[in-house]
Amino acid sequence: MMPEDREAVLAVVEATDMFTPAELFFAREQVDIYLHQPQQQDYFLVVVENESSKIVGFMSYGPTPLTEGTYDLYWMAVSREEQGRGYGKELVRWLEKKVKDAAGRMILIETSSQPKYESTRRFYLGLDYQEVSRIPDFYKPGDDRITYVKYFGSKESTEKWKKSGNSY
Amino acid sequence: MMPEDREAVLAVVEATDMFTPAELFFAREQVDIYLHQPQQQDYFLVVVENESSKIVGFMSYGPTPLTEGTYDLYWMAVSREEQGRGYGKELVRWLEKKVKDAAGRMILIETSSQPKYESTRRFYLGLDYQEVSRIPDFYKPGDDRITYVKYFGSKESTEKWKKSGNSY
């Protein structure tokens, strides 16, 4: 993401109708810190464009602080009118390659249990992410935080994960 | 915590022998942001003193971003020579009162599965925190992230929590 992409990215985020005012404020703040205070940045923003070079989606991710090889996918959004065309998948696949190239071991994604995030949850499950954690009422009463994970590379991690009763 | 407490707090953290160089760097950074860039602060630092007004422990906590009524206890440390005298418990009880007074619904605490954190884990379990999540290999291979929770107040949260098969 470049400084000139700011308005296009914020337009994508706002147009999804998924985010609360507090979340939009937070998203704008994250964009501005990324663009203007790079020394405080421990995350990255990337965009995806359609065939007409219009920004239709964006993703925020970063190495998880104080871990070795764990990455967080923090935020992702694709414009409503461009959904279902594979842009979200393109962003996730791009990140997975990036993480694997850096010998990363896992990607974590947190999302909400609210009905409006059902398509989000199905999206990640469809890309072979597994629910690894759920904290009841985390965001607010009735709104759990669900964490999805995908492990890469390490045979030991994979074995341990399987033994824990999860499928991979 | 006041600016003049900086050296005492960092001495406590270093003297525990619990933290890696990266974690110590991170702790120093958090202390300095708290003391000198309060506008960027979304967490608080408090200290506990012994009878001689010497700082013997500290705690970092804050409202969890984008939640309603959820709090994180981020860091806690008590000097090695003052451990076992109830200072850690005093800090946690202080936070619980603070959270309840603010109509907070839960406190979350993340820690590691490493053997060196066994007394830490026993400490939180002894204060009626429950393991609500475990992410295998989160910090590094063989080092899981364990999340403890204690819920307050909301009957709905409590009922839901019990139904999920956990005890409270």
Coordinates of C-alpha atoms in Angstrom, one line a residue:
Chain A
M1 CA 0.0 0.0 0.0
M2 CA 1.3 3.5 -1.0
P3 CA 0.2 6.9 0.5
E4 CA -1.8 7.6 -2.7
D5 CA -3.9 4.5 -2.0
R6 CA -5.3 5.9 1.3
E7 CA -8.7 7.0 0.1
A8 CA -9.3 3.9 -2.0
V9 CA -8.5 1.6 0.9
L10 CA -10.7 3.5 3.3
A11 CA -13.5 3.5 0.7
V12 CA -13.2 -0.3 0.5
V13 CA -13.3 -0.7 4.2
E14 CA -16.3 1.6 4.6
A15 CA -18.2 0.1 1.7
T16 CA -18.2 -3.4 3.2
D17 CA -20.8 -2.3 5.8
M18 CA -19.1 -4.8 8.2
F19 CA -17.4 -2.5 10.6
T20 CA -18.7 -0.4 13.6
P21 CA -17.7 3.3 13.9
A22 CA -15.1 2.2 16.5
E23 CA -13.6 -0.3 14.1
L24 CA -13.5 2.2 11.3
F25 CA -11.7 4.7 13.5
F26 CA -9.2 2.0 14.4
A27 CA -8.8 1.0 10.8
R28 CA -8.1 4.7 9.7
E29 CA -5.6 5.0 12.6
Q30 CA -3.8 1.9 11.5
V31 CA -3.6 3.1 7.9
D32 CA -2.3 6.4 8.9
I33 CA 0.3 5.0 11.3
Y34 CA 1.4 2.7 8.5
L35 CA 1.8 5.4 6.0
H36 CA 3.2 8.2 8.2
Q37 CA 4.9 6.7 11.2
P38 CA 6.6 3.6 9.8
Q39 CA 9.0 3.4 12.7
Q40 CA 6.1 2.5 15.0
Q41 CA 4.8 -0.1 12.6
D42 CA 4.8 -3.8 13.4
Y43 CA 2.3 -4.7 10.7
F44 CA 2.0 -4.3 6.9
L45 CA -0.8 -3.3 4.6
V46 CA -1.2 -4.7 1.1
V47 CA -3.8 -4.0 -1.6
V48 CA -5.3 -6.0 -4.4
E49 CA -6.4 -4.4 -7.7
N50 CA -8.8 -5.6 -10.3
E51 CA -8.0 -5.7 -14.1
S52 CA -8.6 -2.0 -14.3
S53 CA -6.0 -1.3 -11.6
K54 CA -8.7 -0.2 -9.2
I55 CA -8.1 -1.1 -5.6
V56 CA -10.8 -3.6 -4.6
G57 CA -9.4 -5.1 -1.4
F58 CA -6.8 -4.8 1.3
M59 CA -5.2 -6.8 4.0
S60 CA -3.3 -6.0 7.2
Y61 CA -0.9 -8.6 8.6
G62 CA 2.3 -8.8 10.6
P63 CA 4.6 -11.1 12.6
T64 CA 3.0 -11.7 16.0
P65 CA 5.1 -9.8 18.6
L66 CA 7.3 -12.0 20.9
T67 CA 6.8 -15.1 18.8
E68 CA 9.1 -17.0 16.4
G69 CA 7.5 -17.6 13.1
T70 CA 3.8 -16.8 14.0
Y71 CA 1.9 -14.3 11.9
D72 CA -1.4 -12.5 12.4
L73 CA -3.8 -11.7 9.6
Y74 CA -5.3 -8.7 11.3
W75 CA -7.8 -7.2 8.9
M76 CA -9.1 -8.0 5.4
A77 CA -11.8 -6.4 3.3
V78 CA -12.9 -6.7 -0.3
S79 CA -15.4 -4.2 -1.8
R80 CA -18.9 -5.5 -1.7
E81 CA -19.4 -5.4 -5.5
E82 CA -16.1 -7.3 -6.1
Q83 CA -16.8 -10.1 -3.6
G84 CA -16.9 -13.7 -4.9
R85 CA -14.3 -13.1 -7.6
G86 CA -11.4 -14.5 -5.7
Y87 CA -9.7 -11.3 -4.5
G88 CA -9.9 -12.3 -0.9
K89 CA -8.4 -15.7 -1.7
E90 CA -5.7 -14.0 -3.7
L91 CA -4.7 -11.9 -0.6
V92 CA -4.6 -14.9 1.7
R93 CA -2.6 -17.1 -0.7
W94 CA -0.2 -14.2 -1.2
L95 CA 0.3 -14.0 2.6
E96 CA 0.7 -17.8 2.9
K97 CA 3.5 -17.7 0.4
K98 CA 5.1 -14.8 2.1
V99 CA 5.0 -16.6 5.5
K100 CA 6.3 -19.9 4.1
D101 CA 9.1 -18.0 2.3
A102 CA 10.0 -16.5 5.7
A103 CA 10.0 -20.0 7.3
G104 CA 6.9 -18.9 9.2
R105 CA 5.1 -21.6 11.1
M106 CA 1.5 -20.5 11.3
I107 CA -1.0 -17.8 10.4
L108 CA -3.7 -16.8 13.0
I109 CA -6.9 -15.0 12.2
E110 CA -9.3 -13.7 14.8
T111 CA -12.9 -13.1 13.9
S112 CA -16.3 -12.7 15.6
S113 CA -19.1 -15.3 16.1
Q114 CA -21.7 -12.8 15.0
P115 CA -24.1 -13.9 12.3
K116 CA -22.9 -11.1 10.0
Y117 CA -19.4 -12.8 10.0
E118 CA -20.7 -16.1 8.8
S119 CA -19.5 -15.7 5.3
T120 CA -16.1 -14.6 6.7
R121 CA -15.9 -17.7 8.8
R122 CA -16.9 -19.9 5.8
F123 CA -14.3 -18.2 3.7
Y124 CA -11.4 -19.1 6.1
L125 CA -12.7 -22.6 6.7
G126 CA -12.8 -23.1 2.9
L127 CA -9.2 -22.1 2.7
D128 CA -8.3 -24.9 5.3
Y129 CA -8.1 -22.7 8.4
Q130 CA -9.2 -24.5 11.6
E131 CA -10.8 -23.1 14.7
V132 CA -8.2 -23.4 17.4
S133 CA -9.7 -21.1 20.1
R134 CA -13.0 -19.5 21.1
I135 CA -13.5 -17.1 23.9
P136 CA -17.1 -16.7 24.9
D137 CA -18.4 -13.1 25.0
F138 CA -15.0 -11.6 24.2
Y139 CA -16.2 -8.7 22.1
K140 CA -19.5 -8.2 24.0
P141 CA -22.1 -10.5 25.5
G142 CA -23.1 -13.0 22.9
D143 CA -20.2 -12.1 20.6
D144 CA -17.3 -14.6 20.9
R145 CA -13.8 -14.3 19.5
I146 CA -13.0 -17.2 17.3
T147 CA -9.3 -17.8 16.3
Y148 CA -8.5 -19.7 13.1
V149 CA -5.1 -21.2 12.5
K150 CA -3.1 -22.8 9.6
Y151 CA 0.2 -24.4 10.4
F152 CA 3.0 -24.6 7.9
G153 CA 6.2 -26.6 7.6
S154 CA 7.2 -28.0 10.9
K155 CA 6.4 -31.7 11.1
E156 CA 6.5 -31.5 14.9
S157 CA 3.8 -28.9 15.0
T158 CA 1.7 -30.9 12.6
E159 CA 2.0 -34.1 14.7
K160 CA 1.2 -32.3 17.9
W161 CA -1.8 -30.6 16.3
K162 CA -3.1 -33.9 15.1
K163 CA -2.7 -35.6 18.5
S164 CA -4.7 -32.8 20.1
G165 CA -7.7 -34.3 18.3
N166 CA -7.9 -31.7 15.6
S167 CA -7.7 -32.4 11.9
Y168 CA -5.3 -30.5 9.7
Chain B
M1 CA 3.5 4.2 38.0
M2 CA 5.3 7.6 38.0
P3 CA 8.3 8.6 35.9
E4 CA 10.6 8.4 38.9
D5 CA 9.6 4.7 39.2
R6 CA 11.2 3.7 35.9
E7 CA 14.5 2.2 37.2
A8 CA 12.8 0.4 40.1
V9 CA 10.2 -1.2 37.8
L10 CA 12.8 -2.2 35.2
A11 CA 15.0 -3.6 38.0
V12 CA 12.0 -5.8 39.2
V13 CA 11.4 -7.0 35.7
E14 CA 15.1 -7.9 35.0
A15 CA 15.6 -9.5 38.4
T16 CA 12.8 -12.1 37.8
D17 CA 15.1 -13.9 35.3
M18 CA 11.9 -14.9 33.5
F19 CA 12.2 -12.8 30.4
T20 CA 14.2 -13.1 27.2
P21 CA 16.2 -10.2 25.8
A22 CA 13.4 -9.5 23.3
E23 CA 10.8 -9.5 26.1
L24 CA 12.9 -7.1 28.2
F25 CA 13.3 -4.8 25.2
F26 CA 9.5 -4.9 24.7
A27 CA 8.9 -4.2 28.4
R28 CA 11.3 -1.2 28.4
E29 CA 9.5 0.1 25.3
Q30 CA 6.1 -0.3 26.9
V31 CA 7.3 1.5 30.1
D32 CA 8.7 4.4 28.1
I33 CA 5.7 4.8 25.9
Y34 CA 3.5 4.8 29.0
L35 CA 5.6 7.5 30.7
H36 CA 6.5 9.7 27.7
Q37 CA 3.9 9.2 25.0
P38 CA 0.6 8.9 27.0
Q39 CA -1.4 9.8 23.9
Q40 CA -0.4 6.5 22.3
Q41 CA -1.2 4.5 25.4
D42 CA -4.0 2.0 25.6
Y43 CA -2.7 0.3 28.7
F44 CA -1.7 1.3 32.3
L45 CA 1.1 0.4 34.6
V46 CA 0.7 0.1 38.3
V47 CA 3.3 -0.7 41.0
V48 CA 3.1 -2.3 44.4
E49 CA 5.3 -1.3 47.3
N50 CA 6.4 -3.2 50.4
E51 CA 6.2 -1.8 53.9
S52 CA 9.4 0.2 53.3
S53 CA 7.8 1.9 50.2
K54 CA 10.2 0.0 48.0
I55 CA 8.7 -1.0 44.6
V56 CA 8.5 -4.8 44.6
G57 CA 6.1 -5.5 41.8
F58 CA 4.4 -4.1 38.8
M59 CA 1.5 -4.9 36.5
S60 CA 0.5 -3.8 33.0
Y61 CA -3.2 -4.0 32.0
G62 CA -5.7 -2.3 29.8
P63 CA -9.1 -2.5 28.2
T64 CA -8.9 -4.9 25.2
P65 CA -9.2 -2.9 22.0
L66 CA -12.5 -3.2 20.1
T67 CA -14.3 -5.0 23.0
E68 CA -16.9 -3.9 25.4
G69 CA -15.9 -4.7 29.0
T70 CA -13.0 -7.0 28.4
Y71 CA -9.6 -6.4 30.0
D72 CA -6.2 -7.8 29.4
L73 CA -3.7 -8.3 32.2
Y74 CA -0.6 -8.0 29.9
W75 CA 2.4 -8.3 32.2
M76 CA 3.1 -8.8 35.8
A77 CA 6.3 -9.3 37.8
V78 CA 7.3 -9.4 41.5
S79 CA 10.9 -9.3 42.6
R80 CA 12.3 -12.7 43.2
E81 CA 13.1 -12.0 46.9
E82 CA 9.6 -10.7 47.6
Q83 CA 7.7 -13.5 45.9
G84 CA 5.3 -15.6 48.0
R85 CA 4.3 -12.6 50.2
G86 CA 1.0 -11.9 48.4
Y87 CA 2.1 -8.9 46.3
G88 CA 1.1 -10.6 43.1
K89 CA -2.3 -11.5 44.5
E90 CA -2.6 -7.9 45.7
L91 CA -2.1 -6.6 42.2
V92 CA -4.6 -9.0 40.6
R93 CA -7.2 -8.3 43.3
W94 CA -6.7 -4.6 42.7
L95 CA -7.3 -5.1 39.0
E96 CA -10.4 -7.2 39.6
K97 CA -11.9 -4.5 41.7
K98 CA -11.0 -1.9 39.1
V99 CA -12.6 -4.0 36.3
K100 CA -15.8 -4.7 38.4
D101 CA -16.1 -1.0 39.3
A102 CA -16.0 -0.2 35.6
A103 CA -18.7 -2.9 34.9
G104 CA -16.0 -4.9 33.1
R105 CA -17.1 -8.4 32.2
M106 CA -13.8 -10.4 32.1
I107 CA -10.1 -10.4 32.5
L108 CA -7.9 -12.3 30.2
I109 CA -4.3 -13.3 30.9
E110 CA -2.0 -15.0 28.3
T111 CA 1.0 -17.0 29.4
S112 CA 3.3 -19.7 28.1
S113 CA 3.2 -23.4 28.5
Q114 CA 7.0 -23.5 29.2
P115 CA 8.0 -25.3 32.4
K116 CA 9.5 -22.1 33.8
Y117 CA 6.0 -20.6 33.8
E118 CA 4.5 -23.4 35.9
S119 CA 4.4 -21.3 39.1
T120 CA 2.8 -18.5 37.1
R121 CA 0.1 -20.8 35.8
R122 CA -0.5 -22.2 39.3
F123 CA -0.7 -18.7 40.6
Y124 CA -3.6 -17.8 38.2
L125 CA -5.4 -21.1 38.7
G126 CA -5.2 -20.5 42.4
L127 CA -6.9 -17.1 41.9
D128 CA -9.8 -18.9 40.1
Y129 CA -8.7 -18.1 36.6
Q130 CA -9.7 -20.9 34.0
E131 CA -7.9 -22.0 30.9
V132 CA -10.1 -20.9 28.0
S133 CA -7.8 -21.3 25.1
R134 CA -4.5 -22.9 24.1
I135 CA -2.7 -22.4 20.8
P136 CA -0.1 -25.1 20.2
D137 CA 3.4 -23.8 19.3
F138 CA 2.3 -20.2 19.3
Y139 CA 5.5 -18.6 20.8
K140 CA 7.8 -21.2 19.2
P141 CA 7.7 -25.0 18.6
G142 CA 6.8 -26.7 21.9
D143 CA 5.8 -23.4 23.5
D144 CA 2.0 -22.9 23.5
R145 CA 0.1 -19.8 24.4
I146 CA -2.4 -20.4 27.2
T147 CA -5.2 -17.9 27.9
Y148 CA -6.8 -17.7 31.3
V149 CA -10.1 -16.0 31.9
K150 CA -12.2 -14.8 34.8
Y151 CA -15.7 -13.6 34.1
F152 CA -17.5 -11.0 36.2
G153 CA -21.0 -9.9 36.7
S154 CA -23.1 -10.9 33.7
K155 CA -25.3 -13.9 34.5
E156 CA -25.6 -14.6 30.8
S157 CA -21.9 -14.9 30.3
T158 CA -21.7 -17.2 33.3
E159 CA -24.5 -19.5 32.1
K160 CA -23.0 -19.7 28.7
W161 CA -19.6 -20.5 30.0
K162 CA -21.0 -23.3 32.2
K163 CA -22.9 -24.8 29.3
S164 CA -19.7 -24.9 27.3
G165 CA -18.5 -27.6 29.6
N166 CA -16.1 -25.5 31.7
S167 CA -16.4 -25.0 35.4
Y168 CA -16.4 -21.5 36.7

